[in-house]
Short mmCIF file of C-alpha atoms in Angstrom, two decimals:
data_model
loop_
_atom_site.label_atom_id
_atom_site.label_comp_id
_atom_site.label_asym_id
_atom_site.label_seq_id
_atom_site.Cartn_x
_atom_site.Cartn_y
_atom_site.Cartn_z
CA MET A 1 10.83 4.63 -15.26
CA ASN A 2 8.26 1.90 -14.72
CA ALA A 3 7.55 0.44 -11.29
CA LEU A 4 9.20 -2.94 -11.96
CA VAL A 5 12.49 -1.39 -13.13
CA ALA A 6 12.56 0.99 -10.14
CA THR A 7 11.74 -1.78 -7.64
CA ASN A 8 14.40 -4.08 -9.08
CA ARG A 9 16.90 -1.24 -8.95
CA ASN A 10 16.17 -0.58 -5.26
CA PHE A 11 16.37 -4.30 -4.52
CA ARG A 12 19.74 -4.71 -6.27
CA GLN A 13 21.15 -1.72 -4.43
CA ALA A 14 20.01 -3.20 -1.10
CA ALA A 15 21.46 -6.61 -2.04
CA ARG A 16 24.81 -4.93 -2.82
CA ILE A 17 24.84 -3.06 0.51
CA LEU A 18 24.05 -6.33 2.34
CA GLY A 19 26.65 -8.26 0.33
CA LEU A 20 24.15 -10.96 -0.70
CA ASP A 21 25.37 -13.97 -2.64
CA SER A 22 24.53 -13.46 -6.36
CA LYS A 23 22.66 -16.80 -6.58
CA LEU A 24 20.53 -15.90 -3.55
CA GLU A 25 19.90 -12.43 -5.00
CA ARG A 26 18.64 -13.95 -8.25
CA SER A 27 16.48 -16.44 -6.36
CA LEU A 28 14.86 -13.66 -4.30
CA LEU A 29 14.01 -11.66 -7.41
CA ILE A 30 12.21 -14.43 -9.32
CA PRO A 31 8.54 -14.83 -8.32
CA PHE A 32 7.48 -18.11 -6.69
CA ARG A 33 4.53 -18.43 -9.09
CA GLU A 34 2.80 -16.39 -11.79
CA ILE A 35 -0.83 -17.15 -12.61
CA LYS A 36 -2.71 -15.86 -15.64
CA VAL A 37 -6.33 -16.90 -16.14
CA GLU A 38 -9.07 -16.19 -18.63
CA CYS A 39 -12.37 -15.05 -17.10
CA THR A 40 -15.39 -15.16 -19.42
CA ILE A 41 -18.73 -13.93 -18.10
CA PRO A 42 -22.18 -13.23 -19.56
CA LYS A 43 -22.96 -9.50 -19.47
CA ASP A 44 -26.39 -8.32 -18.34
CA ASP A 45 -27.53 -8.15 -21.99
CA GLY A 46 -26.59 -11.81 -22.53
CA THR A 47 -23.42 -11.26 -24.61
CA LEU A 48 -20.21 -12.97 -23.51
CA VAL A 49 -17.12 -10.99 -22.65
CA SER A 50 -13.61 -12.19 -21.69
CA TYR A 51 -11.10 -10.64 -19.29
CA VAL A 52 -7.59 -11.63 -18.25
CA GLY A 53 -6.87 -12.10 -14.55
CA PHE A 54 -3.43 -12.28 -12.91
CA ARG A 55 -2.00 -13.36 -9.59
CA VAL A 56 1.72 -13.13 -8.92
CA GLN A 57 2.92 -14.92 -5.79
CA HIS A 58 6.37 -13.54 -5.15
CA ASP A 59 7.83 -15.14 -2.02
CA ASN A 60 6.68 -17.31 0.88
CA ALA A 61 9.85 -17.71 2.94
CA ARG A 62 8.41 -15.77 5.91
CA GLY A 63 4.78 -16.96 5.70
CA PRO A 64 1.67 -16.98 3.49
CA MET A 65 1.76 -14.56 0.57
CA LYS A 66 -0.28 -11.40 0.95
CA GLY A 67 -1.42 -8.66 -1.39
CA GLY A 68 -4.28 -6.83 -3.04
CA ILE A 69 -6.42 -7.55 -6.08
CA ARG A 70 -7.02 -4.53 -8.34
CA TYR A 71 -9.60 -4.06 -11.09
CA HIS A 72 -8.11 -1.56 -13.50
CA PRO A 73 -7.72 -1.27 -17.29
CA GLU A 74 -3.92 -1.04 -17.02
CA VAL A 75 -3.35 -4.23 -15.05
CA ASP A 76 -0.43 -6.00 -16.71
CA LEU A 77 2.03 -8.63 -15.58
CA ASP A 78 4.95 -6.20 -15.18
CA GLU A 79 3.02 -3.94 -12.82
CA VAL A 80 1.57 -6.85 -10.82
CA ASN A 81 5.07 -8.34 -10.57
CA ALA A 82 6.54 -5.10 -9.16
CA LEU A 83 3.74 -4.70 -6.63
CA ALA A 84 4.00 -8.35 -5.50
CA GLN A 85 7.73 -7.91 -4.93
CA LEU A 86 7.12 -4.66 -3.00
CA MET A 87 4.70 -6.54 -0.74
CA THR A 88 7.44 -9.07 0.10
CA TRP A 89 9.74 -6.31 1.35
CA LYS A 90 6.93 -4.30 2.94
CA THR A 91 5.65 -7.15 5.14
CA ALA A 92 9.26 -7.85 6.18
CA VAL A 93 9.89 -4.18 7.07
CA VAL A 94 6.99 -4.13 9.57
CA ASP A 95 7.89 -7.69 10.63
CA ILE A 96 4.59 -9.42 10.01
CA PRO A 97 4.79 -13.14 9.02
CA TYR A 98 3.86 -12.85 5.35
CA GLY A 99 5.42 -12.89 1.90
CA GLY A 100 4.28 -10.80 -1.05
CA ALA A 101 1.65 -11.29 -3.74
CA LYS A 102 -0.51 -9.12 -5.98
CA GLY A 103 -3.28 -9.72 -8.46
CA GLY A 104 -5.74 -8.04 -10.72
CA ILE A 105 -8.12 -8.16 -13.64
CA GLY A 106 -7.75 -5.88 -16.65
CA CYS A 107 -11.20 -4.26 -16.75
CA ILE A 108 -12.91 -0.90 -16.25
CA PRO A 109 -14.97 -1.48 -13.08
CA LYS A 110 -17.17 1.60 -13.45
CA GLU A 111 -18.38 0.29 -16.84
CA LEU A 112 -19.62 -2.95 -15.24
CA SER A 113 -22.86 -3.37 -13.31
CA VAL A 114 -22.76 -4.75 -9.76
CA SER A 115 -24.00 -8.15 -10.94
CA GLU A 116 -21.36 -8.23 -13.72
CA LEU A 117 -18.62 -7.41 -11.17
CA GLU A 118 -19.93 -10.18 -8.93
CA ARG A 119 -19.89 -12.73 -11.78
CA LEU A 120 -16.37 -11.65 -12.78
CA THR A 121 -15.11 -11.93 -9.19
CA ARG A 122 -16.65 -15.38 -8.75
CA VAL A 123 -15.20 -16.70 -12.04
CA PHE A 124 -11.76 -15.35 -11.09
CA THR A 125 -12.04 -17.02 -7.66
CA GLN A 126 -13.06 -20.34 -9.28
CA LYS A 127 -9.91 -20.19 -11.42
CA ILE A 128 -7.50 -19.50 -8.53
CA HIS A 129 -9.23 -21.04 -5.47
CA ASP A 130 -6.80 -23.96 -5.23
CA LEU A 131 -3.81 -21.57 -5.36
CA ILE A 132 -4.92 -19.19 -2.59
CA GLY A 133 -5.73 -20.08 1.02
CA ILE A 134 -5.40 -19.16 4.69
CA ASN A 135 -1.84 -20.51 4.86
CA THR A 136 -0.91 -20.01 1.21
CA ASP A 137 -1.98 -16.65 -0.19
CA VAL A 138 -4.41 -14.16 1.35
CA PRO A 139 -5.87 -11.51 -1.04
CA ALA A 140 -7.15 -8.06 -0.02
CA PRO A 141 -8.82 -5.08 -1.73
CA ASP A 142 -6.86 -2.65 -3.91
CA MET A 143 -7.69 -0.09 -6.63
CA GLY A 144 -11.17 -0.73 -8.03
CA THR A 145 -12.08 -3.38 -5.44
CA ASN A 146 -13.55 -3.11 -1.95
CA ALA A 147 -15.02 -4.99 1.01
CA GLN A 148 -17.89 -6.26 -1.15
CA THR A 149 -15.43 -7.80 -3.64
CA MET A 150 -13.77 -9.62 -0.71
CA ALA A 151 -17.18 -10.87 0.48
CA TRP A 152 -17.79 -12.46 -2.97
CA ILE A 153 -14.33 -14.08 -2.98
CA LEU A 154 -14.91 -15.42 0.55
CA ASP A 155 -18.29 -16.87 -0.44
CA GLU A 156 -17.02 -18.48 -3.65
CA TYR A 157 -13.90 -19.87 -1.95
CA SER A 158 -16.00 -21.28 0.92
CA LYS A 159 -18.09 -23.31 -1.57
CA PHE A 160 -14.94 -25.32 -2.31
CA HIS A 161 -13.19 -25.27 1.07
CA GLY A 162 -15.83 -24.71 3.77
CA HIS A 163 -16.26 -21.51 5.78
CA SER A 164 -12.87 -19.74 5.66
CA PRO A 165 -13.09 -16.10 6.82
CA ALA A 166 -9.28 -15.78 7.00
CA VAL A 167 -8.82 -16.39 3.24
CA VAL A 168 -9.22 -12.68 2.47
CA THR A 169 -8.81 -9.49 4.51
CA GLY A 170 -10.50 -6.13 4.11
CA LYS A 171 -13.90 -7.85 4.43
CA PRO A 172 -17.09 -6.19 5.70
CA VAL A 173 -17.10 -6.21 9.53
CA ASP A 174 -20.25 -8.39 9.47
CA LEU A 175 -18.27 -11.17 7.76
CA GLY A 176 -15.25 -11.06 10.07
CA GLY A 177 -13.60 -7.87 8.90
CA SER A 178 -11.54 -5.95 11.46
CA LEU A 179 -12.57 -2.69 13.07
CA GLY A 180 -10.12 0.04 12.10
CA ARG A 181 -9.23 -1.58 8.76
CA GLU A 182 -10.79 1.18 6.66
CA ALA A 183 -8.66 3.90 8.26
CA ALA A 184 -5.59 1.68 8.65
CA THR A 185 -3.40 2.85 5.76
CA GLY A 186 -4.04 6.54 6.46
CA ARG A 187 -3.56 6.01 10.19
CA GLY A 188 -0.33 4.08 9.54
CA VAL A 189 0.94 6.99 7.41
CA VAL A 190 0.30 9.37 10.32
CA TYR A 191 2.02 7.02 12.82
CA ALA A 192 4.99 6.74 10.42
CA ALA A 193 5.16 10.53 10.10
CA GLU A 194 4.93 10.89 13.87
CA ALA A 195 7.80 8.44 14.53
CA PHE A 196 9.96 10.08 11.85
CA LEU A 197 9.25 13.66 12.98
CA ALA A 198 9.91 12.81 16.64
CA GLU A 199 13.38 11.72 15.57
CA GLN A 200 13.80 15.13 13.88
CA GLY A 201 12.71 16.77 17.16
CA LYS A 202 9.41 17.92 15.63
CA GLN A 203 5.71 17.29 16.22
CA ILE A 204 2.73 17.11 13.86
CA LYS A 205 0.97 19.96 15.67
CA ASP A 206 3.73 22.43 14.77
CA LEU A 207 3.87 21.69 11.02
CA THR A 208 2.02 22.34 7.75
CA PHE A 209 1.00 19.52 5.39
CA ALA A 210 0.03 19.25 1.70
CA ILE A 211 -1.79 16.06 0.69
CA GLN A 212 -2.07 14.84 -2.89
CA GLY A 213 -4.97 12.44 -3.31
CA PHE A 214 -8.11 12.61 -1.18
CA GLY A 215 -9.41 9.06 -1.50
CA ASN A 216 -9.40 6.61 1.39
CA VAL A 217 -5.76 7.11 2.42
CA GLY A 218 -5.48 10.86 1.86
CA SER A 219 -8.77 11.74 3.56
CA TRP A 220 -7.99 9.63 6.66
CA ALA A 221 -4.45 11.05 6.89
CA ALA A 222 -5.85 14.61 6.60
CA ARG A 223 -8.53 13.93 9.23
CA LEU A 224 -6.05 12.49 11.74
CA ILE A 225 -3.43 15.20 11.17
CA HIS A 226 -6.17 17.83 11.68
CA GLU A 227 -7.26 16.10 14.93
CA MET A 228 -3.64 16.13 16.17
CA GLY A 229 -3.41 19.89 15.59
CA GLY A 230 -1.39 19.77 12.35
CA LYS A 231 -2.26 22.32 9.65
CA VAL A 232 -3.35 20.82 6.32
CA VAL A 233 -2.77 23.76 3.96
CA ALA A 234 -3.57 22.11 0.61
CA VAL A 235 -5.26 18.98 -0.73
CA SER A 236 -5.98 17.73 -4.23
CA ASP A 237 -7.70 14.87 -6.02
CA ILE A 238 -8.79 14.20 -9.62
CA THR A 239 -11.56 16.82 -9.35
CA GLY A 240 -9.19 19.68 -8.44
CA ALA A 241 -7.32 21.23 -5.52
CA VAL A 242 -7.94 23.66 -2.66
CA LYS A 243 -5.58 25.57 -0.39
CA ASN A 244 -5.71 27.72 2.72
CA GLN A 245 -2.45 28.94 4.28
CA ASN A 246 -4.12 29.10 7.72
CA GLY A 247 -5.14 25.45 7.45
CA LEU A 248 -8.21 23.86 5.85
CA ASP A 249 -11.11 22.82 8.05
CA ILE A 250 -10.87 19.11 7.21
CA PRO A 251 -14.21 17.90 8.71
CA SER A 252 -16.05 20.61 6.66
CA LEU A 253 -14.05 19.70 3.55
CA LEU A 254 -14.95 16.02 3.99
CA SER A 255 -18.65 16.92 4.30
CA HIS A 256 -18.38 19.16 1.23
CA LYS A 257 -16.75 16.39 -0.80
CA GLU A 258 -19.37 13.88 0.31
CA ALA A 259 -22.19 16.25 -0.65
CA THR A 260 -20.81 17.48 -4.00
CA GLY A 261 -18.38 14.73 -5.01
CA LYS A 262 -15.59 17.26 -5.55
CA LEU A 263 -13.12 19.45 -3.68
CA ILE A 264 -13.52 22.69 -5.64
CA ASP A 265 -16.18 25.28 -4.69
CA PHE A 266 -15.28 24.68 -1.03
CA SER A 267 -15.96 27.94 0.82
CA GLY A 268 -13.12 27.47 3.32
CA GLY A 269 -10.30 27.54 0.75
CA ASP A 270 -9.07 28.90 -2.58
CA VAL A 271 -8.94 26.86 -5.76
CA MET A 272 -5.48 25.99 -7.09
CA SER A 273 -4.25 23.83 -9.96
CA SER A 274 -3.73 20.18 -9.00
CA ASP A 275 -0.23 20.26 -10.54
CA GLU A 276 0.80 23.01 -8.12
CA LEU A 277 0.07 20.89 -5.08
CA LEU A 278 3.35 18.93 -5.20
CA THR A 279 5.36 22.16 -5.25
CA HIS A 280 3.14 24.02 -2.75
CA GLU A 281 4.72 25.77 0.25
CA CYS A 282 4.53 23.31 3.20
CA ASP A 283 6.69 21.42 5.71
CA VAL A 284 5.50 17.92 4.86
CA LEU A 285 4.25 16.65 1.49
CA ILE A 286 2.18 13.45 1.47
CA PRO A 287 1.54 11.95 -2.00
CA CYS A 288 -1.39 9.51 -1.60
CA ALA A 289 -2.40 8.94 -5.22
CA LEU A 290 -0.56 7.37 -8.14
CA GLY A 291 3.03 6.27 -8.71
CA GLY A 292 5.65 8.40 -10.45
CA VAL A 293 4.17 11.81 -9.55
CA LEU A 294 7.50 13.21 -8.35
CA ASN A 295 9.87 13.09 -11.32
CA LYS A 296 12.87 14.92 -12.75
CA GLU A 297 10.58 17.63 -14.19
CA ASN A 298 9.10 18.80 -10.87
CA ALA A 299 11.50 17.59 -8.15
CA ASP A 300 13.56 20.78 -8.30
CA TYR A 301 10.50 22.87 -7.41
CA VAL A 302 9.39 20.89 -4.35
CA LYS A 303 9.35 23.22 -1.32
CA ALA A 304 8.55 20.65 1.38
CA LYS A 305 11.36 19.65 3.76
CA PHE A 306 9.92 16.17 4.32
CA ILE A 307 8.00 13.76 2.10
CA VAL A 308 5.96 10.85 3.48
CA GLU A 309 5.15 8.41 0.66
CA ALA A 310 1.60 7.16 1.21
CA ALA A 311 1.21 6.05 -2.44
CA ASN A 312 3.16 3.15 -3.94
CA HIS A 313 6.28 4.37 -5.76
CA PRO A 314 5.36 8.09 -6.00
CA THR A 315 9.00 9.20 -6.38
CA ASP A 316 11.02 8.27 -9.47
CA PRO A 317 14.68 7.35 -8.81
CA GLU A 318 15.78 10.50 -10.73
CA ALA A 319 13.58 12.64 -8.46
CA ASP A 320 14.98 10.78 -5.46
CA GLU A 321 18.49 11.93 -6.33
CA ILE A 322 17.44 15.55 -6.96
CA LEU A 323 15.50 15.69 -3.68
CA SER A 324 18.26 14.16 -1.58
CA LYS A 325 20.74 16.71 -3.00
CA LYS A 326 18.32 19.42 -1.85
CA GLY A 327 18.29 17.87 1.62
CA VAL A 328 14.65 16.74 1.45
CA LEU A 329 14.10 13.68 3.66
CA ILE A 330 11.77 10.98 2.30
CA VAL A 331 9.92 8.40 4.41
CA PRO A 332 9.68 5.53 1.87
CA ASP A 333 6.46 3.87 0.70
CA ILE A 334 7.40 0.33 1.76
CA TYR A 335 7.37 1.54 5.34
CA ALA A 336 5.02 4.57 5.30
CA ASN A 337 1.98 2.84 3.76
CA ALA A 338 2.36 -0.51 5.52
CA GLY A 339 -0.49 0.30 7.96
CA GLY A 340 -3.03 -1.33 5.65
CA VAL A 341 -1.26 -4.69 5.45
CA THR A 342 -0.48 -4.58 9.18
CA VAL A 343 -4.17 -4.28 10.09
CA SER A 344 -4.93 -6.94 7.44
CA TYR A 345 -2.59 -9.17 9.44
CA PHE A 346 -4.56 -8.31 12.62
CA GLU A 347 -7.79 -9.24 10.78
CA TRP A 348 -6.31 -12.59 9.71
CA VAL A 349 -5.15 -13.28 13.28
CA GLN A 350 -8.61 -12.43 14.66
CA ASN A 351 -10.29 -14.73 12.10
CA ILE A 352 -7.96 -17.64 12.88
CA GLN A 353 -8.55 -17.19 16.63
CA GLY A 354 -12.25 -16.60 16.13
CA PHE A 355 -11.88 -13.73 18.58
CA MET A 356 -12.38 -10.11 17.49
CA TRP A 357 -10.60 -7.07 18.94
CA ASP A 358 -12.07 -3.66 19.71
CA GLU A 359 -10.92 -0.71 17.61
CA GLU A 360 -8.80 0.76 20.39
CA LYS A 361 -6.69 -2.42 20.51
CA VAL A 362 -6.30 -2.45 16.70
CA ASN A 363 -5.03 1.16 16.67
CA LYS A 364 -2.75 0.63 19.68
CA GLU A 365 -1.14 -2.46 18.11
CA LEU A 366 -0.78 -0.62 14.77
CA LYS A 367 1.06 2.23 16.46
CA LYS A 368 3.34 -0.26 18.22
CA TYR A 369 4.24 -2.03 14.94
CA MET A 370 4.79 1.20 12.98
CA THR A 371 6.94 2.77 15.70
CA LYS A 372 9.07 -0.36 16.19
CA ALA A 373 9.56 -0.70 12.43
CA PHE A 374 10.81 2.88 12.22
CA HIS A 375 13.44 2.26 14.90
CA ASN A 376 14.58 -0.94 13.14
CA LEU A 377 14.75 0.95 9.85
CA LYS A 378 16.77 3.75 11.46
CA ASN A 379 19.24 1.19 12.86
CA MET A 380 19.78 -0.15 9.33
CA CYS A 381 20.45 3.42 8.11
CA GLN A 382 23.11 3.82 10.79
CA THR A 383 24.67 0.40 10.21
CA HIS A 384 24.94 0.84 6.44
CA ASN A 385 25.21 4.65 6.35
CA CYS A 386 22.32 5.01 3.89
CA ASN A 387 19.10 7.00 3.43
CA LEU A 388 15.68 5.96 4.74
CA ARG A 389 14.65 4.23 1.49
CA MET A 390 17.74 2.02 1.49
CA GLY A 391 17.33 1.54 5.25
CA ALA A 392 13.85 0.13 4.60
CA PHE A 393 14.93 -2.00 1.63
CA THR A 394 17.97 -3.44 3.44
CA LEU A 395 15.79 -4.18 6.49
CA GLY A 396 13.16 -5.98 4.39
CA VAL A 397 15.52 -7.79 2.02
CA ASN A 398 17.77 -8.91 4.89
CA ARG A 399 14.84 -10.48 6.78
CA VAL A 400 13.63 -12.36 3.69
CA ALA A 401 17.17 -13.47 2.80
CA ARG A 402 17.75 -14.76 6.34
CA ALA A 403 14.45 -16.69 6.34
CA THR A 404 15.32 -18.16 2.92
CA GLN A 405 18.77 -19.29 4.09
CA LEU A 406 17.45 -20.72 7.38
CA ARG A 407 14.92 -22.82 5.45
CA GLY A 408 17.75 -24.33 3.40
CA TRP A 409 17.16 -22.94 -0.07
CA GLU A 410 20.21 -24.68 -1.65
CA ALA A 411 19.17 -28.21 -0.70
#
């Protein structure tokens, strides 16, 4: 099931639980604006090449729209639409004053030189500069983009609008980026797990964890869990997987991956197949990679008691049903991975104030937002007698619906 269908399905279920008016429901589902632009650049050898860029601005009832820009060969309007809509609910769940957006360019970034990527980013910015802005739509990095990409967007945008550091987040610290932003999503995942486990009467230090995906989010989550005394018994990424029932030494594994570029051949663990990771023996499973990894084929074999969704949409609705029948509790993506956008909000606030925070303050505020959001989500579960995913969706959808009605959408 593709991401858009699954997201719409979750939204409709939440709308039903909340008893939303059908006209309002339809209005909330339709994006505010869809942008599709052609980006032609000269390659380093002088030939011209064209790419298609997208930006979907889903909703701005609660504030400026917010969401990443990804450079990936499979960027299409359906996927961008689903992710923009998810951002609308996600920002509402953690109660930051944003709506949702998402964008991307269909390209293979590793096949482009740095100067080609820069030209592509600048052309894309030229095409959308009058449709983004500090109080309109604030992009951020996503798959295939990074702080450098944001620096180019900032520079190109500033040529038209004057110095505007708050137009993008996830920037290099030297250009107004926030301390703590790099670790934010992984740290948010750990704070979400901590809040959820406390409610179950458990602590991170007493449990075992398996982490799928060892990029930015997975490696930070592993590092922080290790520091808190939790046992990370298995990790995987595209290069392979390693396990150690007594717990992997995460700092050594990080050094090994940095030195060799891969997880396998790590002396402190045994090699396992990457496919086995999702069904590995552990208390908590944290998928941090791609969507749709837990599906009807493998859900039956999952041994974890708890799943914390650090990736976007890692669990198919069919897998959701199988897992809930087994009594597996799932902390949903629209809450669990909201740490990144929360610290993006802090970065935006710091840029607007022209006053930067120290890292300790960033992390303390992040913990406060993640913990409060969990309690609000839990209240929704109790009010509507639903699982955590529907608790999160009803919380997010209800906030956006209320803002829309208060602004007078029928006028």
